[in-house]
GROMACS .gro file of C-alpha atoms in nm:
model
  342
    1MET     CA    1   0.000   0.000   0.000
    2ILE     CA    2   0.126   0.343  -0.089
    3GLY     CA    3   0.183   0.559   0.220
    4ARG     CA    4   0.132   0.890   0.040
    5CYS     CA    5  -0.004   0.985  -0.297
    6LEU     CA    6   0.180   1.280  -0.445
    7TYR     CA    7   0.183   1.437  -0.787
    8ALA     CA    8   0.521   1.353  -0.940
    9PRO     CA    9   0.573   1.573  -1.248
   10LYS     CA   10   0.781   1.449  -1.540
   11ILE     CA   11   1.134   1.582  -1.564
   12GLN     CA   12   1.154   1.843  -1.837
   13GLN     CA   13   1.445   2.012  -2.010
   14ARG     CA   14   1.428   2.378  -1.912
   15GLN     CA   15   1.522   2.609  -2.195
   16LYS     CA   16   1.457   2.927  -1.998
   17HIS     CA   17   1.313   3.040  -1.668
   18GLU     CA   18   0.973   2.883  -1.613
   19VAL     CA   19   0.712   2.863  -1.341
   20PRO     CA   20   0.831   2.570  -1.123
   21LEU     CA   21   0.608   2.268  -1.068
   22LEU     CA   22   0.501   2.235  -0.706
   23THR     CA   23   0.485   1.890  -0.546
   24HIS     CA   24   0.117   1.945  -0.462
   25GLY     CA   25   0.051   2.168  -0.763
   26ARG     CA   26  -0.229   1.952  -0.907
   27PHE     CA   27  -0.410   1.954  -0.573
   28PHE     CA   28  -0.370   2.329  -0.533
   29GLU     CA   29  -0.495   2.402  -0.885
   30GLU     CA   30  -0.812   2.201  -0.823
   31GLN     CA   31  -0.893   2.295  -0.463
   32GLY     CA   32  -0.660   2.576  -0.371
   33ILE     CA   33  -0.496   2.527  -0.033
   34PRO     CA   34  -0.789   2.416   0.186
   35GLY     CA   35  -0.826   2.631   0.493
   36VAL     CA   36  -0.577   2.888   0.359
   37LEU     CA   37  -0.643   2.999  -0.001
   38SER     CA   38  -0.929   2.934  -0.241
   39PRO     CA   39  -0.845   2.818  -0.595
   40GLU     CA   40  -0.896   3.176  -0.717
   41ALA     CA   41  -0.672   3.325  -0.449
   42TYR     CA   42  -0.409   3.057  -0.512
   43ASP     CA   43  -0.420   3.134  -0.883
   44ILE     CA   44  -0.338   3.500  -0.814
   45ALA     CA   45  -0.077   3.441  -0.545
   46TRP     CA   46   0.108   3.162  -0.724
   47THR     CA   47   0.018   3.101  -1.088
   48ASP     CA   48  -0.034   3.459  -1.207
   49TYR     CA   49   0.227   3.626  -0.987
   50GLN     CA   50   0.499   3.366  -1.049
   51GLN     CA   51   0.433   3.383  -1.423
   52PHE     CA   52   0.463   3.764  -1.409
   53LEU     CA   53   0.801   3.738  -1.232
   54VAL     CA   54   0.929   3.471  -1.469
   55THR     CA   55   0.825   3.672  -1.775
   56LYS     CA   56   1.009   3.977  -1.645
   57LEU     CA   57   1.312   3.762  -1.568
   58ASN     CA   58   1.311   3.613  -1.917
   59ASN     CA   59   1.293   3.959  -2.071
   60LEU     CA   60   1.594   4.069  -1.869
   61THR     CA   61   1.804   3.760  -1.946
   62ALA     CA   62   1.699   3.685  -2.305
   63ASN     CA   63   1.990   3.578  -2.527
   64SER     CA   64   2.238   3.619  -2.244
   65LYS     CA   65   2.450   3.379  -2.042
   66GLU     CA   66   2.200   3.417  -1.756
   67GLU     CA   67   1.906   3.279  -1.955
   68ASN     CA   68   1.927   2.937  -1.788
   69THR     CA   69   2.082   3.043  -1.457
   70PRO     CA   70   1.876   2.940  -1.150
   71THR     CA   71   1.713   3.227  -0.964
   72LYS     CA   72   1.912   3.173  -0.644
   73ASP     CA   73   2.239   3.195  -0.838
   74LEU     CA   74   2.120   3.519  -0.998
   75VAL     CA   75   2.034   3.660  -0.657
   76LEU     CA   76   2.380   3.586  -0.519
   77ARG     CA   77   2.558   3.698  -0.834
   78TYR     CA   78   2.392   4.038  -0.870
   79ALA     CA   79   2.322   4.133  -0.509
   80ARG     CA   80   2.617   4.372  -0.516
   81ASP     CA   81   2.565   4.508  -0.867
   82PRO     CA   82   2.352   4.827  -0.874
   83ASN     CA   83   2.359   4.816  -1.254
   84HIS     CA   84   2.148   4.498  -1.242
   85ALA     CA   85   1.906   4.594  -0.965
   86ALA     CA   86   1.600   4.492  -1.169
   87LEU     CA   87   1.748   4.148  -1.241
   88PHE     CA   88   1.822   4.100  -0.871
   89ASN     CA   89   1.472   4.209  -0.768
   90TYR     CA   90   1.280   3.983  -1.007
   91ALA     CA   91   1.508   3.683  -0.947
   92SER     CA   92   1.483   3.724  -0.570
   93ALA     CA   93   1.107   3.774  -0.579
   94ALA     CA   94   1.062   3.462  -0.794
   95HIS     CA   95   1.287   3.255  -0.569
   96ASN     CA   96   1.121   3.375  -0.249
   97ASN     CA   97   0.768   3.311  -0.375
   98HIS     CA   98   0.860   2.960  -0.489
   99PHE     CA   99   1.026   2.887  -0.155
  100PHE     CA  100   0.713   3.001   0.029
  101PHE     CA  101   0.468   2.786  -0.169
  102SER     CA  102   0.694   2.480  -0.176
  103THR     CA  103   0.682   2.441   0.204
  104MET     CA  104   0.304   2.397   0.218
  105VAL     CA  105   0.125   2.063   0.212
  106HIS     CA  106  -0.216   1.953   0.097
  107SER     CA  107  -0.424   1.737   0.327
  108LEU     CA  108  -0.379   1.375   0.227
  109PRO     CA  109  -0.570   1.061   0.325
  110GLN     CA  110  -0.402   0.868   0.603
  111SER     CA  111  -0.413   0.544   0.401
  112PRO     CA  112  -0.470   0.631   0.034
  113THR     CA  113  -0.525   0.357  -0.218
  114ARG     CA  114  -0.308   0.314  -0.524
  115CYS     CA  115  -0.358   0.610  -0.753
  116THR     CA  116  -0.212   0.789  -1.054
  117ALA     CA  117  -0.175   1.154  -1.144
  118ASP     CA  118  -0.515   1.138  -1.312
  119GLN     CA  119  -0.680   0.974  -1.009
  120LEU     CA  120  -0.567   1.196  -0.726
  121LEU     CA  121  -0.737   1.169  -0.390
  122PHE     CA  122  -0.834   1.479  -0.196
  123ALA     CA  123  -0.887   1.530   0.175
  124GLN     CA  124  -1.106   1.795   0.330
  125SER     CA  125  -0.942   1.921   0.650
  126PRO     CA  126  -0.611   2.116   0.653
  127THR     CA  127  -0.345   1.942   0.857
  128SER     CA  128   0.028   2.019   0.882
  129THR     CA  129   0.281   1.742   0.910
  130SER     CA  130   0.433   1.649   1.246
  131VAL     CA  131   0.761   1.809   1.350
  132PRO     CA  132   1.055   1.563   1.341
  133LYS     CA  133   1.194   1.511   1.690
  134PRO     CA  134   1.548   1.643   1.618
  135LEU     CA  135   1.401   1.963   1.474
  136LEU     CA  136   1.154   1.991   1.762
  137ASN     CA  137   1.441   1.959   2.010
  138GLN     CA  138   1.624   2.244   1.840
  139ILE     CA  139   1.308   2.455   1.838
  140ASN     CA  140   1.273   2.395   2.212
  141LEU     CA  141   1.636   2.500   2.268
  142SER     CA  142   1.603   2.814   2.056
  143PHE     CA  143   1.246   2.925   2.139
  144SER     CA  144   1.156   2.716   2.446
  145SER     CA  145   0.866   2.547   2.263
  146LEU     CA  146   0.690   2.509   1.929
  147ALA     CA  147   0.409   2.727   2.061
  148SER     CA  148   0.659   3.000   2.145
  149LEU     CA  149   0.812   2.981   1.796
  150ARG     CA  150   0.464   3.010   1.646
  151SER     CA  151   0.384   3.313   1.860
  152HIS     CA  152   0.707   3.496   1.778
  153PHE     CA  153   0.706   3.401   1.410
  154LEU     CA  154   0.347   3.507   1.342
  155ALA     CA  155   0.383   3.826   1.549
  156THR     CA  156   0.689   3.924   1.345
  157ALA     CA  157   0.507   3.865   1.017
  158ASP     CA  158   0.189   4.039   1.132
  159SER     CA  159   0.379   4.348   1.250
  160MET     CA  160   0.570   4.399   0.924
  161PHE     CA  161   0.468   4.735   0.778
  162GLY     CA  162   0.483   4.658   0.412
  163PRO     CA  163   0.536   4.353   0.191
  164GLY     CA  164   0.812   4.103   0.242
  165TYR     CA  165   0.890   3.767   0.395
  166VAL     CA  166   0.963   3.623   0.737
  167TRP     CA  167   1.208   3.334   0.755
  168LEU     CA  168   1.311   3.065   1.000
  169VAL     CA  169   1.687   3.021   0.960
  170LYS     CA  170   1.952   2.791   1.103
  171ARG     CA  171   2.288   2.940   1.195
  172ASN     CA  172   2.584   2.726   1.095
  173GLN     CA  173   2.856   2.886   1.301
  174HIS     CA  174   2.949   2.922   1.666
  175THR     CA  175   2.740   3.167   1.866
  176ILE     CA  176   2.744   3.285   2.225
  177ASN     CA  177   2.491   3.014   2.302
  178ASN     CA  178   2.559   2.729   2.061
  179ASP     CA  179   2.233   2.558   2.161
  180MET     CA  180   2.029   2.841   2.010
  181LYS     CA  181   2.080   2.770   1.640
  182LEU     CA  182   1.744   2.887   1.505
  183SER     CA  183   1.647   3.249   1.445
  184ILE     CA  184   1.369   3.453   1.286
  185LEU     CA  185   1.467   3.688   1.003
  186ALA     CA  186   1.252   3.943   0.819
  187THR     CA  187   1.322   4.084   0.472
  188TYR     CA  188   1.126   4.354   0.291
  189ASN     CA  189   1.009   4.366  -0.071
  190ALA     CA  190   1.249   4.152  -0.279
  191GLY     CA  191   1.509   4.128  -0.003
  192SER     CA  192   1.688   3.795   0.019
  193PRO     CA  193   1.767   3.602   0.339
  194TYR     CA  194   2.084   3.447   0.199
  195PRO     CA  195   2.414   3.574   0.345
  196GLY     CA  196   2.565   3.615  -0.001
  197ALA     CA  197   2.291   3.862  -0.093
  198HIS     CA  198   2.330   4.085   0.211
  199PHE     CA  199   2.584   4.299   0.029
  200ARG     CA  200   2.290   4.488  -0.119
  201LEU     CA  201   2.130   4.725   0.131
  202GLN     CA  202   1.786   4.582   0.204
  203PRO     CA  203   1.479   4.805   0.260
  204LEU     CA  204   1.422   4.867   0.630
  205ASP     CA  205   1.122   4.926   0.849
  206MET     CA  206   1.217   5.263   0.995
  207ASN     CA  207   1.000   5.197   1.299
  208THR     CA  208   1.213   4.902   1.402
  209ALA     CA  209   1.560   4.969   1.257
  210ASN     CA  210   1.817   5.243   1.306
  211THR     CA  211   2.032   5.345   1.008
  212GLY     CA  212   2.210   5.625   1.189
  213VAL     CA  213   2.031   5.896   0.991
  214THR     CA  214   1.846   6.151   1.205
  215ALA     CA  215   1.611   6.435   1.116
  216ASP     CA  216   1.846   6.701   1.257
  217MET     CA  217   2.153   6.572   1.074
  218THR     CA  218   2.327   6.837   0.862
  219PRO     CA  219   2.437   6.766   0.502
  220ASN     CA  220   2.795   6.777   0.626
  221GLN     CA  221   2.729   6.516   0.894
  222TYR     CA  222   2.542   6.295   0.648
  223ALA     CA  223   2.824   6.314   0.395
  224ARG     CA  224   3.081   6.217   0.658
  225MET     CA  225   2.865   5.925   0.768
  226MET     CA  226   2.835   5.802   0.408
  227ARG     CA  227   3.213   5.812   0.377
  228GLY     CA  228   3.259   5.637   0.708
  229GLU     CA  229   3.493   5.908   0.836
  230ASP     CA  230   3.514   6.023   1.197
  231GLY     CA  231   3.704   6.342   1.112
  232THR     CA  232   3.594   6.651   0.924
  233TYR     CA  233   3.646   6.766   0.569
  234PRO     CA  234   3.884   7.052   0.505
  235ASN     CA  235   3.703   7.381   0.473
  236ASP     CA  236   3.377   7.235   0.601
  237GLU     CA  237   3.207   7.568   0.558
  238ARG     CA  238   3.232   7.526   0.182
  239LEU     CA  239   3.020   7.209   0.176
  240GLY     CA  240   2.692   7.399   0.181
  241PRO     CA  241   2.684   7.484  -0.191
  242TYR     CA  242   2.746   7.120  -0.278
  243ALA     CA  243   2.493   6.967  -0.038
  244THR     CA  244   2.240   6.900  -0.313
  245GLY     CA  245   2.501   6.776  -0.559
  246LEU     CA  246   2.732   6.547  -0.367
  247GLY     CA  247   3.028   6.433  -0.569
  248THR     CA  248   3.014   6.709  -0.833
  249GLY     CA  249   3.390   6.717  -0.863
  250GLN     CA  250   3.413   7.058  -0.698
  251PRO     CA  251   3.691   7.123  -0.446
  252ASN     CA  252   3.623   6.982  -0.100
  253ALA     CA  253   3.290   6.830  -0.204
  254PRO     CA  254   3.208   6.480  -0.071
  255PRO     CA  255   3.233   6.186  -0.311
  256PRO     CA  256   2.928   6.041  -0.486
  257MET     CA  257   2.708   5.823  -0.266
  258ASN     CA  258   2.795   5.514  -0.470
  259ARG     CA  259   3.147   5.545  -0.337
  260GLY     CA  260   3.030   5.500   0.019
  261THR     CA  261   3.061   5.189   0.230
  262ALA     CA  262   2.809   4.966   0.049
  263GLY     CA  263   2.752   4.824  -0.296
  264SER     CA  264   2.995   4.707  -0.561
  265PHE     CA  265   3.159   5.049  -0.576
  266GLY     CA  266   3.198   5.085  -0.200
  267ALA     CA  267   3.516   5.134  -0.004
  268TYR     CA  268   3.491   4.776   0.125
  269SER     CA  269   3.402   4.613  -0.207
  270ASN     CA  270   3.717   4.403  -0.231
  271THR     CA  271   3.699   4.306   0.136
  272ILE     CA  272   3.336   4.202   0.103
  273GLN     CA  273   3.396   4.013  -0.217
  274ASN     CA  274   3.668   3.806  -0.054
  275SER     CA  275   3.488   3.752   0.277
  276THR     CA  276   3.391   3.385   0.306
  277LEU     CA  277   3.292   3.134   0.569
  278HIS     CA  278   3.298   2.761   0.496
  279GLY     CA  279   3.345   2.847   0.129
  280GLN     CA  280   3.040   3.078   0.108
  281ARG     CA  281   3.046   3.452   0.061
  282LYS     CA  282   2.900   3.664   0.336
  283ALA     CA  283   2.893   4.029   0.432
  284PRO     CA  284   3.125   4.153   0.709
  285GLY     CA  285   2.961   4.064   1.037
  286GLY     CA  286   2.707   3.845   0.859
  287ALA     CA  287   2.610   3.500   0.976
  288LEU     CA  288   2.629   3.186   0.769
  289ILE     CA  289   2.273   3.053   0.767
  290GLU     CA  290   2.048   2.803   0.598
  291VAL     CA  291   1.691   2.905   0.522
  292LEU     CA  292   1.438   2.652   0.649
  293LEU     CA  293   1.095   2.814   0.621
  294GLY     CA  294   0.940   3.132   0.484
  295VAL     CA  295   0.604   3.304   0.465
  296SER     CA  296   0.499   3.587   0.236
  297THR     CA  297   0.330   3.898   0.377
  298TRP     CA  298   0.261   4.048   0.034
  299GLU     CA  299  -0.099   4.170   0.016
  300HIS     CA  300  -0.176   3.998  -0.313
  301VAL     CA  301  -0.135   3.665  -0.128
  302TRP     CA  302  -0.395   3.716   0.144
  303LEU     CA  303  -0.603   4.027   0.065
  304ARG     CA  304  -0.848   3.869  -0.181
  305GLU     CA  305  -0.926   3.581   0.052
  306TYR     CA  306  -0.931   3.758   0.390
  307GLY     CA  307  -0.971   4.130   0.324
  308PHE     CA  308  -0.820   4.385   0.559
  309GLY     CA  309  -1.053   4.299   0.847
  310GLY     CA  310  -1.039   3.923   0.813
  311LYS     CA  311  -1.319   3.670   0.810
  312ASN     CA  312  -1.355   3.674   1.188
  313GLY     CA  313  -1.263   4.034   1.258
  314PHE     CA  314  -0.908   3.966   1.377
  315GLY     CA  315  -0.734   4.121   1.077
  316GLY     CA  316  -0.690   3.964   0.734
  317LYS     CA  317  -0.315   3.919   0.746
  318ARG     CA  318  -0.322   3.770   1.093
  319GLU     CA  319  -0.591   3.518   1.003
  320PHE     CA  320  -0.400   3.420   0.688
  321LEU     CA  321  -0.080   3.367   0.888
  322GLU     CA  322  -0.256   3.148   1.143
  323ALA     CA  323  -0.412   2.938   0.867
  324TRP     CA  324  -0.078   2.908   0.686
  325TRP     CA  325   0.093   2.778   1.001
  326GLU     CA  326  -0.135   2.473   0.989
  327LYS     CA  327  -0.010   2.380   0.640
  328ILE     CA  328   0.365   2.365   0.702
  329ASP     CA  329   0.554   2.061   0.579
  330TRP     CA  330   0.784   2.022   0.879
  331GLY     CA  331   0.959   1.723   0.728
  332GLN     CA  332   1.079   1.941   0.443
  333VAL     CA  333   1.177   2.215   0.688
  334SER     CA  334   1.399   1.967   0.870
  335GLU     CA  335   1.553   1.839   0.547
  336ARG     CA  336   1.642   2.191   0.436
  337GLY     CA  337   1.845   2.230   0.751
  338GLY     CA  338   2.041   1.919   0.674
  339GLY     CA  339   1.885   1.745   0.968
  340PHE     CA  340   1.966   1.808   1.334
  341SER     CA  341   2.194   1.605   1.552
  342ARG     CA  342   1.976   1.622   1.859
   0.00000   0.00000   0.00000
């Protein structure tokens, strides 16, 4: 008897970027994600949106060496290249959306009979898979309990002001407390959770992050901060005329912003490019992590199904997040972390 009945798509030769086939794609197309998204909402959030991203990506990579490059490789390759910001954004958005949908399960019969792709069996109630014990042990060490992880994870996603993703990540390096290997990470818009992509400055929620820029900062102070200098420029009083045209080539004027401390033209470009840990690039001070789980907070995912107020008056995004939590494939989450020793 077959333990599980899954849709196994045929292997195809990919000539260009395409919408990936999800393991439970046939189920989702027919019934949506029961308890989370209707077929119509699923069609918008996955089929239409992923096709939009892939089309944009194909337009940007047509007849180039990147035409067949996987989206994750594009993200890591162009994260530091401001001349290819659009390519980075669409590749990262496509990769993130696929990652999000690929970690959800469809309810399956406990003991399905033999079936084929044309005779799929459907279940009615949404049920997530059980958490493997090694992963559960690590969750308990990092968050005290699965319930605590759920509370912190959903609260982080619900409080995000703007679209993005919230990720559960595993740190693969020594920390102050080596038992606490799991963390929650939020990225905005097309931001990527991968260490190799952190060279690009990610959009920040200004209510929860401090960039060092203050409302009372003078142009002179801002310019010095962008250069990373603690001292003062010669003839500081002459900076005023150049405040709106930094880097004009005039005497004593600050350099252009793209010669600051970030990006491929930054003062630390060579240092960043050569910074590695266990063979992987990472930004200075960055952590080497593996991404285990992610959820999208983009409004096109949940707004049609839940509205702003939600079906039960608790808020549309919050109700979507709580429903999504019940559809997590924890077995796949554990596998993405390479398993856990205890």
